[in-house]
Short mmCIF file of C-alpha atoms in Angstrom, two decimals:
data_model
loop_
_atom_site.label_atom_id
_atom_site.label_comp_id
_atom_site.label_asym_id
_atom_site.label_seq_id
_atom_site.Cartn_x
_atom_site.Cartn_y
_atom_site.Cartn_z
CA MET A 982 -0.97 4.00 -18.86
CA ALA A 983 0.27 6.78 -21.18
CA GLU A 984 3.99 6.85 -22.24
CA GLU A 985 5.31 9.95 -21.31
CA LEU A 986 7.70 11.42 -23.56
CA THR A 987 11.00 12.06 -21.64
CA PRO A 988 11.74 11.32 -18.11
CA GLU A 989 13.73 13.48 -15.75
CA THR A 990 14.70 13.63 -12.07
CA PRO A 991 15.26 16.98 -10.19
CA ASP A 992 18.84 16.81 -10.45
CA GLU A 993 18.72 17.18 -13.78
CA ALA A 994 16.20 20.40 -14.18
CA GLU A 995 18.86 22.59 -15.35
CA GLU A 996 19.95 19.76 -17.95
CA PRO A 997 18.44 19.54 -21.46
CA ILE A 998 14.98 17.29 -21.25
CA LYS A 999 15.89 13.95 -22.32
CA GLN A 1000 14.24 11.80 -24.96
CA ARG A 1001 12.94 8.62 -24.31
CA LYS A 1002 14.86 5.79 -25.92
CA ASN A 1003 11.94 3.85 -27.79
CA GLY A 1004 9.44 6.96 -27.72
CA LEU A 1005 7.38 7.45 -30.52
CA TYR A 1006 8.26 10.87 -31.04
CA PRO A 1007 11.92 11.39 -32.41
CA GLY A 1008 11.76 15.17 -30.89
CA VAL A 1009 9.95 18.38 -30.58
CA SER A 1010 10.03 20.85 -32.97
CA ASP A 1011 10.85 24.58 -32.49
CA GLU A 1012 7.56 25.57 -33.29
CA LEU A 1013 5.95 23.29 -31.24
CA ALA A 1014 8.05 23.93 -28.32
CA GLU A 1015 7.04 27.81 -28.55
CA ASN A 1016 3.57 26.95 -28.95
CA MET A 1017 3.65 25.07 -25.82
CA LYS A 1018 4.92 27.97 -24.27
CA SER A 1019 2.04 30.21 -24.19
CA GLY A 1020 -1.76 30.36 -23.99
CA TRP A 1021 -1.79 29.14 -20.75
CA ALA A 1022 -4.27 30.63 -17.96
CA ASP A 1023 -3.09 32.20 -14.80
CA THR A 1024 -3.69 29.01 -12.07
CA GLU A 1025 -2.15 30.60 -9.06
CA LEU A 1026 -4.00 30.08 -6.18
CA ARG A 1027 -4.41 33.26 -3.82
CA ASP A 1028 -6.00 33.45 -0.33
CA LEU A 1029 -4.93 30.21 1.00
CA GLU A 1030 -5.98 29.13 4.26
CA PRO A 1031 -3.37 27.61 6.59
CA ILE A 1032 -3.81 23.50 6.56
CA ALA A 1033 -5.72 22.55 9.99
CA GLN A 1034 -2.42 21.53 11.84
CA ALA A 1035 -0.41 24.62 10.91
CA ALA A 1036 -0.49 25.70 14.72
CA GLU A 1037 0.51 22.34 15.98
CA THR A 1038 3.38 21.90 13.41
CA ALA A 1039 4.67 25.22 14.64
CA VAL A 1040 4.72 24.15 18.15
CA ARG A 1041 6.67 21.04 17.29
CA ARG A 1042 9.45 23.10 15.35
CA ALA A 1043 9.68 25.22 18.46
CA ALA A 1044 10.18 22.07 20.46
CA LEU A 1045 12.85 20.83 18.12
CA SER A 1046 14.50 24.01 17.95
CA ALA A 1047 14.84 24.42 21.66
CA ARG A 1048 16.65 21.04 21.75
CA PHE A 1049 19.35 21.61 19.36
CA PRO A 1050 20.13 25.44 19.71
CA GLY A 1051 22.85 26.69 17.60
CA GLU A 1052 22.69 23.79 15.47
CA ARG A 1053 21.33 23.39 11.57
CA LEU A 1054 19.06 20.70 11.37
CA VAL A 1055 17.49 19.30 8.09
CA ILE A 1056 14.41 16.77 7.70
CA PRO A 1057 13.96 15.47 4.32
CA ALA A 1058 10.57 14.25 3.01
CA GLY A 1059 12.44 11.60 0.64
CA ASN A 1060 12.73 10.91 -2.85
CA LEU A 1061 10.09 8.88 -5.08
CA LYS A 1062 11.17 5.16 -5.54
CA THR A 1063 10.90 2.90 -8.84
CA ARG A 1064 8.72 0.23 -8.71
CA SER A 1065 9.53 -1.21 -12.21
CA ASN A 1066 11.35 0.70 -14.93
CA ASP A 1067 9.81 3.87 -15.48
CA THR A 1068 6.73 3.76 -12.68
CA GLU A 1069 7.14 4.38 -9.05
CA TYR A 1070 5.74 3.62 -5.70
CA ALA A 1071 3.02 5.94 -4.35
CA PHE A 1072 5.05 8.52 -2.36
CA ARG A 1073 4.67 9.05 1.48
CA ALA A 1074 6.57 11.65 3.41
CA SER A 1075 8.84 10.73 5.88
CA VAL A 1076 6.83 10.86 9.25
CA GLU A 1077 9.63 13.50 10.95
CA TYR A 1078 9.07 15.65 7.86
CA ALA A 1079 5.25 15.34 7.94
CA TYR A 1080 4.94 15.90 11.46
CA LEU A 1081 7.11 19.10 11.53
CA THR A 1082 5.40 20.62 8.38
CA GLY A 1083 2.40 19.17 7.21
CA ASN A 1084 3.68 18.72 3.69
CA GLN A 1085 3.54 15.37 1.90
CA THR A 1086 5.50 16.10 -1.57
CA GLU A 1087 8.16 14.24 -2.40
CA ASP A 1088 11.78 15.99 -2.63
CA GLY A 1089 10.90 18.39 -0.01
CA VAL A 1090 13.36 19.07 2.71
CA LEU A 1091 12.71 21.20 5.84
CA VAL A 1092 15.97 23.31 7.29
CA LEU A 1093 16.28 24.78 10.67
CA GLU A 1094 19.04 27.33 10.34
CA PRO A 1095 20.19 28.64 13.84
CA THR A 1096 19.98 31.81 14.84
CA ALA A 1097 20.61 34.22 17.84
CA ASP A 1098 17.39 33.24 19.55
CA GLY A 1099 16.78 29.99 18.16
CA HIS A 1100 15.92 28.97 14.49
CA ARG A 1101 14.81 30.02 11.06
CA ALA A 1102 12.76 27.36 9.38
CA THR A 1103 12.79 26.79 5.43
CA ILE A 1104 10.74 24.76 3.71
CA HIS A 1105 12.37 23.39 0.43
CA LEU A 1106 10.20 22.35 -2.23
CA LEU A 1107 10.05 21.55 -6.19
CA PRO A 1108 8.23 24.81 -7.55
CA ARG A 1109 5.68 24.70 -10.06
CA SER A 1110 6.94 22.47 -13.37
CA ASP A 1111 8.65 25.01 -15.58
CA ARG A 1112 6.75 26.17 -18.72
CA GLU A 1113 9.51 28.12 -20.26
CA ASN A 1114 11.70 25.24 -20.88
CA GLY A 1115 8.77 22.50 -21.55
CA GLU A 1116 9.27 20.50 -18.09
CA PHE A 1117 5.56 20.89 -17.50
CA TRP A 1118 4.91 18.79 -20.56
CA LEU A 1119 7.94 16.78 -21.46
CA SER A 1120 9.10 15.84 -17.94
CA GLY A 1121 7.95 12.38 -16.58
CA GLN A 1122 7.34 14.64 -13.47
CA GLY A 1123 5.80 17.65 -15.17
CA GLU A 1124 2.44 18.68 -14.12
CA LEU A 1125 0.47 17.72 -17.15
CA TRP A 1126 1.90 14.23 -16.38
CA VAL A 1127 1.67 13.52 -12.65
CA GLY A 1128 -0.87 16.85 -11.84
CA ARG A 1129 -0.18 20.22 -10.58
CA ARG A 1130 2.41 21.14 -7.60
CA HIS A 1131 1.74 24.15 -5.23
CA SER A 1132 4.02 27.12 -6.34
CA LEU A 1133 6.46 28.45 -3.24
CA ALA A 1134 3.82 31.46 -2.52
CA GLU A 1135 0.93 28.62 -2.27
CA SER A 1136 2.95 26.80 -0.01
CA GLU A 1137 3.91 29.39 2.30
CA ALA A 1138 0.30 30.35 2.55
CA LEU A 1139 -0.32 26.56 3.48
CA TYR A 1140 2.29 25.71 5.54
CA GLY A 1141 3.22 29.10 7.25
CA ILE A 1142 7.06 28.27 6.92
CA PRO A 1143 8.91 30.22 4.09
CA ALA A 1144 9.48 28.16 0.83
CA ALA A 1145 12.48 27.94 -1.17
CA ASP A 1146 13.53 25.95 -4.41
CA VAL A 1147 14.86 22.52 -3.34
CA ARG A 1148 16.92 22.26 -6.28
CA GLU A 1149 19.60 24.89 -5.02
CA LEU A 1150 19.37 23.09 -1.23
CA THR A 1151 22.62 20.75 -2.25
CA GLY A 1152 24.71 23.55 -3.14
CA THR A 1153 24.04 25.59 -0.07
CA LEU A 1154 23.96 22.32 2.36
CA ARG A 1155 27.75 21.61 0.83
CA GLU A 1156 29.18 25.33 1.66
CA ALA A 1157 27.30 25.02 5.13
CA SER A 1158 29.41 25.60 8.30
CA GLY A 1159 28.94 24.58 11.44
CA PRO A 1160 27.11 21.63 13.33
CA VAL A 1161 24.64 20.21 11.50
CA ARG A 1162 22.09 17.24 11.68
CA VAL A 1163 19.97 15.10 9.18
CA VAL A 1164 17.28 12.57 9.52
CA ARG A 1165 19.16 9.83 7.75
CA GLY A 1166 17.44 7.37 5.22
CA TYR A 1167 15.25 9.07 2.93
CA ASP A 1168 17.21 11.73 0.59
CA ALA A 1169 20.69 10.28 -0.43
CA GLY A 1170 21.39 13.77 -2.50
CA VAL A 1171 20.97 15.53 0.75
CA GLU A 1172 22.98 13.08 2.76
CA ALA A 1173 25.74 13.17 0.36
CA ALA A 1174 25.94 17.26 0.40
CA LEU A 1175 26.27 16.82 4.08
CA THR A 1176 28.74 13.92 4.52
CA ASP A 1177 31.50 15.60 5.95
CA LYS A 1178 29.75 17.71 8.22
CA VAL A 1179 27.55 15.17 10.39
CA THR A 1180 27.99 12.07 12.42
CA ALA A 1181 25.92 9.11 13.05
CA GLU A 1182 25.75 9.34 16.51
CA ARG A 1183 24.45 13.31 16.77
CA ASP A 1184 22.06 12.01 13.58
CA ALA A 1185 20.72 9.34 15.61
CA GLU A 1186 19.97 11.66 18.70
CA LEU A 1187 17.94 14.05 16.26
CA ARG A 1188 15.78 10.87 15.40
CA VAL A 1189 15.24 9.50 18.79
CA PHE A 1190 14.31 13.18 19.94
CA LEU A 1191 11.57 13.47 17.11
CA SER A 1192 10.39 9.95 17.81
CA GLU A 1193 9.76 10.23 21.42
CA ALA A 1194 8.32 14.05 20.80
CA ARG A 1195 5.58 11.53 19.21
CA LEU A 1196 4.56 9.82 22.25
CA VAL A 1197 2.30 12.31 23.79
CA LYS A 1198 -0.24 13.19 20.87
CA ASP A 1199 -1.69 16.82 20.89
CA GLU A 1200 -5.58 17.33 20.48
CA PHE A 1201 -5.32 17.42 16.65
CA GLU A 1202 -3.59 14.33 16.59
CA ILE A 1203 -5.97 12.33 18.77
CA GLY A 1204 -9.14 13.58 16.52
CA GLU A 1205 -7.25 12.13 13.57
CA LEU A 1206 -6.60 8.85 15.41
CA GLN A 1207 -10.32 8.96 15.94
CA LYS A 1208 -11.34 9.54 12.44
CA ALA A 1209 -9.00 6.67 11.19
CA VAL A 1210 -10.60 4.26 13.71
CA ASP A 1211 -14.04 5.51 12.71
CA SER A 1212 -13.12 4.61 8.74
CA THR A 1213 -11.73 1.55 9.80
CA VAL A 1214 -15.10 0.42 11.77
CA ARG A 1215 -16.97 1.17 8.98
CA GLY A 1216 -14.48 -0.90 6.80
CA PHE A 1217 -15.04 -3.70 9.14
CA GLU A 1218 -18.72 -3.70 8.44
CA ASP A 1219 -18.19 -3.53 4.91
CA VAL A 1220 -16.24 -6.57 5.22
CA VAL A 1221 -18.83 -8.61 7.26
CA LYS A 1222 -21.54 -7.56 4.37
CA VAL A 1223 -19.19 -9.14 1.71
CA LEU A 1224 -18.15 -12.29 3.32
CA ASP A 1225 -20.29 -14.60 1.04
CA ARG A 1226 -18.64 -13.23 -1.90
CA ALA A 1227 -14.92 -13.89 -0.11
CA GLN A 1228 -15.87 -17.45 0.38
CA ALA A 1229 -16.60 -17.71 -3.72
CA THR A 1230 -13.14 -16.26 -4.38
CA SER A 1231 -10.31 -15.76 -1.84
CA GLU A 1232 -9.06 -13.57 1.10
CA ARG A 1233 -8.35 -11.03 -1.56
CA TYR A 1234 -12.00 -10.15 -1.67
CA ILE A 1235 -11.72 -9.15 1.75
CA GLU A 1236 -8.53 -7.17 1.36
CA GLY A 1237 -9.70 -5.30 -1.60
CA THR A 1238 -12.77 -4.35 0.31
CA PHE A 1239 -11.15 -2.78 2.85
CA PHE A 1240 -8.56 -1.22 0.81
CA LEU A 1241 -11.95 0.58 -0.84
CA ARG A 1242 -13.19 1.87 2.37
CA ALA A 1243 -9.48 3.21 3.30
CA ARG A 1244 -9.23 5.29 -0.42
CA VAL A 1245 -12.50 6.67 -0.04
CA ASP A 1246 -12.47 7.65 3.34
CA GLY A 1247 -8.96 8.31 4.21
CA ASN A 1248 -5.49 8.39 2.40
CA ASP A 1249 -4.59 4.26 2.25
CA ILE A 1250 -4.07 1.44 4.49
CA GLY A 1251 -1.68 2.24 7.41
CA TYR A 1252 -0.01 -0.91 6.72
CA GLY A 1253 -0.72 -4.38 4.66
CA THR A 1254 -3.91 -5.67 5.74
CA ILE A 1255 -3.69 -9.14 7.31
CA ALA A 1256 -7.10 -10.97 6.02
CA ALA A 1257 -6.21 -14.55 7.33
CA ALA A 1258 -8.88 -17.08 7.43
CA GLY A 1259 -8.65 -20.82 9.02
CA PRO A 1260 -5.05 -21.64 10.05
CA HIS A 1261 -3.69 -18.38 8.31
CA ALA A 1262 -4.51 -16.64 11.23
CA CYS A 1263 -1.86 -18.19 13.03
CA THR A 1264 0.58 -16.48 10.84
CA LEU A 1265 1.07 -13.04 12.51
CA HIS A 1266 1.58 -11.04 9.41
CA TRP A 1267 -0.26 -12.98 6.93
CA VAL A 1268 -0.47 -10.40 4.00
CA ARG A 1269 -0.38 -12.84 1.11
CA ASN A 1270 -4.07 -13.08 1.20
CA ASP A 1271 -4.73 -15.61 -1.18
CA GLY A 1272 -6.29 -18.32 0.56
CA PRO A 1273 -9.74 -19.92 0.87
CA VAL A 1274 -12.30 -18.25 3.05
CA ARG A 1275 -14.41 -21.08 4.46
CA ALA A 1276 -17.76 -21.48 6.36
CA GLY A 1277 -16.85 -22.74 10.02
CA ASP A 1278 -13.66 -21.03 10.18
CA LEU A 1279 -12.40 -17.91 11.73
CA LEU A 1280 -11.16 -14.94 9.99
CA LEU A 1281 -8.84 -12.84 11.43
CA LEU A 1282 -8.95 -9.34 10.17
CA ASP A 1283 -6.26 -7.01 11.16
CA ALA A 1284 -6.27 -3.43 9.52
CA GLY A 1285 -6.36 0.17 9.41
CA VAL A 1286 -7.46 3.27 7.68
CA GLU A 1287 -4.60 5.94 7.05
CA THR A 1288 -6.04 9.29 7.05
CA HIS A 1289 -5.07 11.99 4.80
CA THR A 1290 -2.65 13.44 7.62
CA TYR A 1291 -1.22 9.96 7.74
CA TYR A 1292 -2.31 8.79 11.26
CA THR A 1293 -3.59 5.25 11.05
CA ALA A 1294 -5.96 3.00 13.10
CA ASP A 1295 -4.79 -0.63 14.10
CA VAL A 1296 -7.72 -2.57 14.75
CA THR A 1297 -8.23 -6.40 14.65
CA ARG A 1298 -11.42 -8.62 15.08
CA THR A 1299 -11.72 -12.41 14.74
CA LEU A 1300 -14.97 -13.32 13.34
CA PRO A 1301 -16.61 -16.45 12.64
CA ILE A 1302 -16.94 -16.59 8.74
CA ASP A 1303 -20.27 -17.87 8.73
CA GLY A 1304 -21.76 -15.90 12.20
CA ARG A 1305 -21.53 -18.51 14.80
CA PHE A 1306 -18.49 -19.53 16.83
CA THR A 1307 -18.11 -23.30 17.41
CA PRO A 1308 -17.65 -24.15 21.03
CA ILE A 1309 -13.93 -24.58 20.79
CA GLN A 1310 -13.37 -21.23 19.07
CA LYS A 1311 -15.73 -19.62 21.54
CA LYS A 1312 -13.69 -21.09 24.48
CA ILE A 1313 -10.33 -19.64 23.01
CA TYR A 1314 -11.95 -16.47 21.66
CA ASP A 1315 -13.31 -15.63 25.29
CA ALA A 1316 -9.88 -16.33 26.89
CA VAL A 1317 -8.48 -13.69 24.63
CA HIS A 1318 -11.01 -11.32 25.23
CA GLU A 1319 -10.80 -11.84 28.88
CA ALA A 1320 -6.89 -11.04 28.26
CA GLN A 1321 -7.63 -7.80 26.49
CA GLU A 1322 -10.05 -6.81 29.19
CA ALA A 1323 -7.41 -7.11 31.71
CA GLY A 1324 -5.13 -5.38 29.53
CA ILE A 1325 -7.19 -2.16 28.85
CA ALA A 1326 -8.08 -2.25 32.43
CA ALA A 1327 -4.26 -1.70 33.21
CA VAL A 1328 -3.63 1.22 30.86
CA ARG A 1329 -3.91 4.56 33.20
CA PRO A 1330 -1.80 7.37 34.00
CA GLY A 1331 1.28 6.55 36.02
CA ALA A 1332 1.03 3.09 35.41
CA LYS A 1333 4.02 1.37 33.99
CA TYR A 1334 4.04 0.70 30.04
CA ARG A 1335 4.69 -2.84 30.70
CA ASP A 1336 1.76 -3.38 33.00
CA PHE A 1337 -1.08 -3.87 30.18
CA HIS A 1338 1.46 -6.52 28.62
CA ASP A 1339 1.88 -8.37 31.84
CA ALA A 1340 -1.88 -8.22 33.13
CA ALA A 1341 -2.93 -9.91 29.64
CA GLN A 1342 -0.22 -12.38 29.31
CA ARG A 1343 -1.36 -13.60 33.07
CA VAL A 1344 -4.60 -14.13 31.97
CA LEU A 1345 -3.60 -16.38 28.92
CA ALA A 1346 -1.26 -18.26 31.01
CA GLU A 1347 -3.80 -18.59 33.54
CA ARG A 1348 -6.20 -20.50 30.86
CA LEU A 1349 -3.17 -22.37 28.94
CA VAL A 1350 -2.63 -23.97 32.76
CA GLU A 1351 -6.07 -24.74 32.96
CA TRP A 1352 -6.68 -26.50 29.80
CA GLY A 1353 -3.86 -28.73 30.82
CA LEU A 1354 -1.32 -27.43 27.68
CA VAL A 1355 1.18 -26.46 29.82
CA GLU A 1356 2.41 -27.08 33.16
CA GLY A 1357 1.51 -24.39 35.98
CA PRO A 1358 1.83 -22.94 38.42
CA VAL A 1359 1.20 -19.75 36.19
CA GLU A 1360 3.89 -17.70 37.93
CA ARG A 1361 6.61 -20.55 36.78
CA VAL A 1362 4.79 -20.13 33.12
CA LEU A 1363 5.22 -16.41 33.23
CA GLU A 1364 8.53 -16.83 34.64
CA LEU A 1365 9.80 -18.94 31.88
CA GLY A 1366 7.47 -17.51 29.22
CA LEU A 1367 6.25 -20.90 28.45
CA GLN A 1368 2.82 -19.29 27.35
CA ARG A 1369 5.07 -17.65 24.51
CA ARG A 1370 4.68 -20.82 22.30
CA TRP A 1371 0.97 -19.71 21.82
CA THR A 1372 0.94 -15.99 22.62
CA LEU A 1373 4.05 -15.23 20.49
CA HIS A 1374 4.06 -11.65 20.48
CA GLY A 1375 4.00 -8.51 22.69
CA THR A 1376 0.52 -7.41 23.85
CA GLY A 1377 0.59 -3.94 21.94
CA HIS A 1378 2.68 -0.85 21.08
CA MET A 1379 2.39 3.01 20.41
CA LEU A 1380 0.32 4.33 17.54
CA GLY A 1381 0.21 7.39 15.37
CA MET A 1382 1.75 8.33 12.24
CA ASP A 1383 3.83 5.03 12.05
CA VAL A 1384 1.44 1.71 13.02
CA HIS A 1385 4.03 0.96 15.19
CA ASP A 1386 4.79 4.83 16.38
CA CYS A 1387 7.86 6.12 18.14
CA ALA A 1388 10.13 3.01 17.52
CA ALA A 1389 13.36 4.71 17.81
CA ALA A 1390 12.45 6.17 21.08
CA ARG A 1391 14.72 5.05 23.85
CA VAL A 1392 13.69 2.10 25.98
CA GLU A 1393 13.61 3.99 28.86
CA SER A 1394 11.15 6.41 27.61
CA TYR A 1395 9.06 3.70 25.58
CA VAL A 1396 8.83 -0.01 27.27
CA ASP A 1397 10.49 0.97 30.54
CA GLY A 1398 8.33 4.10 30.63
CA THR A 1399 5.39 5.15 32.03
CA LEU A 1400 1.97 6.14 30.63
CA GLU A 1401 0.98 9.82 30.53
CA PRO A 1402 -2.33 11.28 29.24
CA GLY A 1403 -2.31 11.62 25.47
CA MET A 1404 -0.57 8.43 24.76
CA VAL A 1405 -2.12 6.29 22.07
CA LEU A 1406 -1.33 2.55 22.15
CA THR A 1407 -2.98 -0.77 21.28
CA VAL A 1408 -3.70 -3.74 23.20
CA GLU A 1409 -3.88 -6.86 21.28
CA PRO A 1410 -3.53 -10.09 23.29
CA GLY A 1411 -3.73 -13.39 20.94
CA LEU A 1412 -3.55 -17.06 21.02
CA TYR A 1413 -2.10 -18.99 18.05
CA PHE A 1414 -2.56 -22.78 17.78
CA GLN A 1415 -0.54 -23.90 14.75
CA ALA A 1416 -1.96 -26.35 12.55
CA ASP A 1417 0.81 -28.83 12.90
CA ASP A 1418 1.38 -28.33 16.73
CA LEU A 1419 1.06 -32.02 18.29
CA THR A 1420 1.41 -30.85 21.74
CA VAL A 1421 -2.20 -29.71 21.52
CA PRO A 1422 -5.48 -31.30 21.06
CA GLU A 1423 -6.53 -31.84 17.56
CA GLU A 1424 -9.54 -29.38 17.98
CA TYR A 1425 -7.45 -26.65 18.79
CA ARG A 1426 -5.00 -27.08 15.92
CA GLY A 1427 -5.34 -24.02 13.36
CA ILE A 1428 -7.15 -21.65 15.45
CA GLY A 1429 -5.83 -18.31 15.31
CA VAL A 1430 -7.60 -15.11 17.35
CA ARG A 1431 -6.56 -11.82 18.16
CA ILE A 1432 -8.57 -9.08 19.35
CA GLU A 1433 -6.83 -5.39 19.02
CA ASP A 1434 -8.20 -2.06 20.03
CA ASP A 1435 -6.52 1.59 19.83
CA ILE A 1436 -6.49 2.75 23.55
CA LEU A 1437 -6.15 6.45 24.56
CA VAL A 1438 -4.63 7.49 27.89
CA THR A 1439 -6.65 10.17 29.61
CA ALA A 1440 -6.22 11.95 32.70
CA ASP A 1441 -8.60 9.73 34.83
CA GLY A 1442 -7.75 6.25 32.84
CA ASN A 1443 -8.29 5.37 29.28
CA ARG A 1444 -11.00 5.49 26.35
CA ASN A 1445 -11.20 2.74 23.65
CA LEU A 1446 -11.31 4.67 20.35
CA SER A 1447 -12.53 1.58 18.49
CA ALA A 1448 -15.08 0.80 20.95
CA ALA A 1449 -17.67 0.92 18.27
CA LEU A 1450 -16.62 -2.66 17.04
CA PRO A 1451 -18.06 -5.23 19.31
CA ARG A 1452 -15.69 -7.56 21.17
CA ALA A 1453 -17.42 -10.03 23.49
CA SER A 1454 -18.15 -13.07 21.52
CA ASP A 1455 -22.37 -12.85 21.94
CA GLU A 1456 -21.96 -9.10 20.83
CA VAL A 1457 -19.91 -10.24 17.86
CA GLU A 1458 -22.04 -12.81 16.70
CA ALA A 1459 -25.47 -10.11 17.12
CA TRP A 1460 -23.53 -7.46 15.27
CA MET A 1461 -22.60 -9.81 12.47
CA ALA A 1462 -26.29 -10.98 12.31
CA ALA A 1463 -27.54 -7.66 12.20
CA LEU A 1464 -25.06 -6.70 9.06
CA LEU A 1465 -25.70 -9.62 7.00
CA ASN A 1466 -29.65 -9.43 7.49
CA GLY A 1467 -29.80 -5.83 7.11
#
């Protein structure tokens, strides 16, 4: 990695560009500085088409405007975060900001200024890095170091929103009057400028509204989620084809294989990949992925590709590493599959959100009683939650731009709410028998099974977006055999 000459933050844009303490060049000569100002071609992009979701983001902003008339609304993208010394984590804009604008660049801020008949939206962005003061080649965030930014005019064309220089925004916000709300937690500078103008309660209401707005997906969002799922299916196929190499190395080979698919087909992984082989499958969020991959064990792979527009899949399959389930593995797997079938069948418009969870848990409780692992009757088991020793988690969650989408929504709108067409949720029951659980026969110990699919609520029922991946145990074995022998 090359060592840039002079780091700079956006807040320092009007200050002299600083020299790196241990840089190899002690400074910049007047002659070099003058030379670097000229001799560059005009690279302004003209006749740009709006981004694919520009019409949808406009509708979303209109709904936000209607909910908070007469109030200034401030939605930041967020800033770069330091990983170590002068290197940063890859940037991902806040979901609220990306949902309302489609823009994904750091330091951006969407501001809705109240007007007599609604709001005037402005997207505040960093303009192209300055060539006159040398920022473009001297700053650690200059375009010769990190790549070209869009100009403000280009951004207006792409996002359909008037654009302004974000470096002037904090001063404007400090002078603002009237009611203001801000989405907190992303931009400390913006929040500091508004510190005497906002309240935690009012800001929470803004976040809740934007979370609940995402409960029902529009057609663009559904299309993006299907893209994410389709790429994820290809990623699972990639993994099956290299299970022999994973056995020679570790779970990291599985993680890396899926990551390659995510980066080639999409933006990234939607969350940390869980590549849990053997007893690691009993750890719900096993993301260390440093364990052995052995024939005869199961692999629980929970992974999702994130599209370039931030929509993520969330799919889990539990696969026999050598391609065939043992009798006890099949027994447990088939019980989880039966529970998932019951859960998916309960997903339909007008149903309570909790119905799919209750349906899946009932099946699992029945099997646990049938196997003699817990004393019945089933109603008693469910009432006391005794099945949770081995089922552990809820059976699903909303899905979208966050893998656990709409998390700030009110309980009455989400968990205690009613399913509507356009909602997308996961159905993911599981059974997990810990390796040290002395309450179950030894043959059960160390086996963990989860099956997860992404389900769209439709007008007449549901559609399994991830149906291309087999679920029944015999179909899984046939699918793996075809991939391994193909």
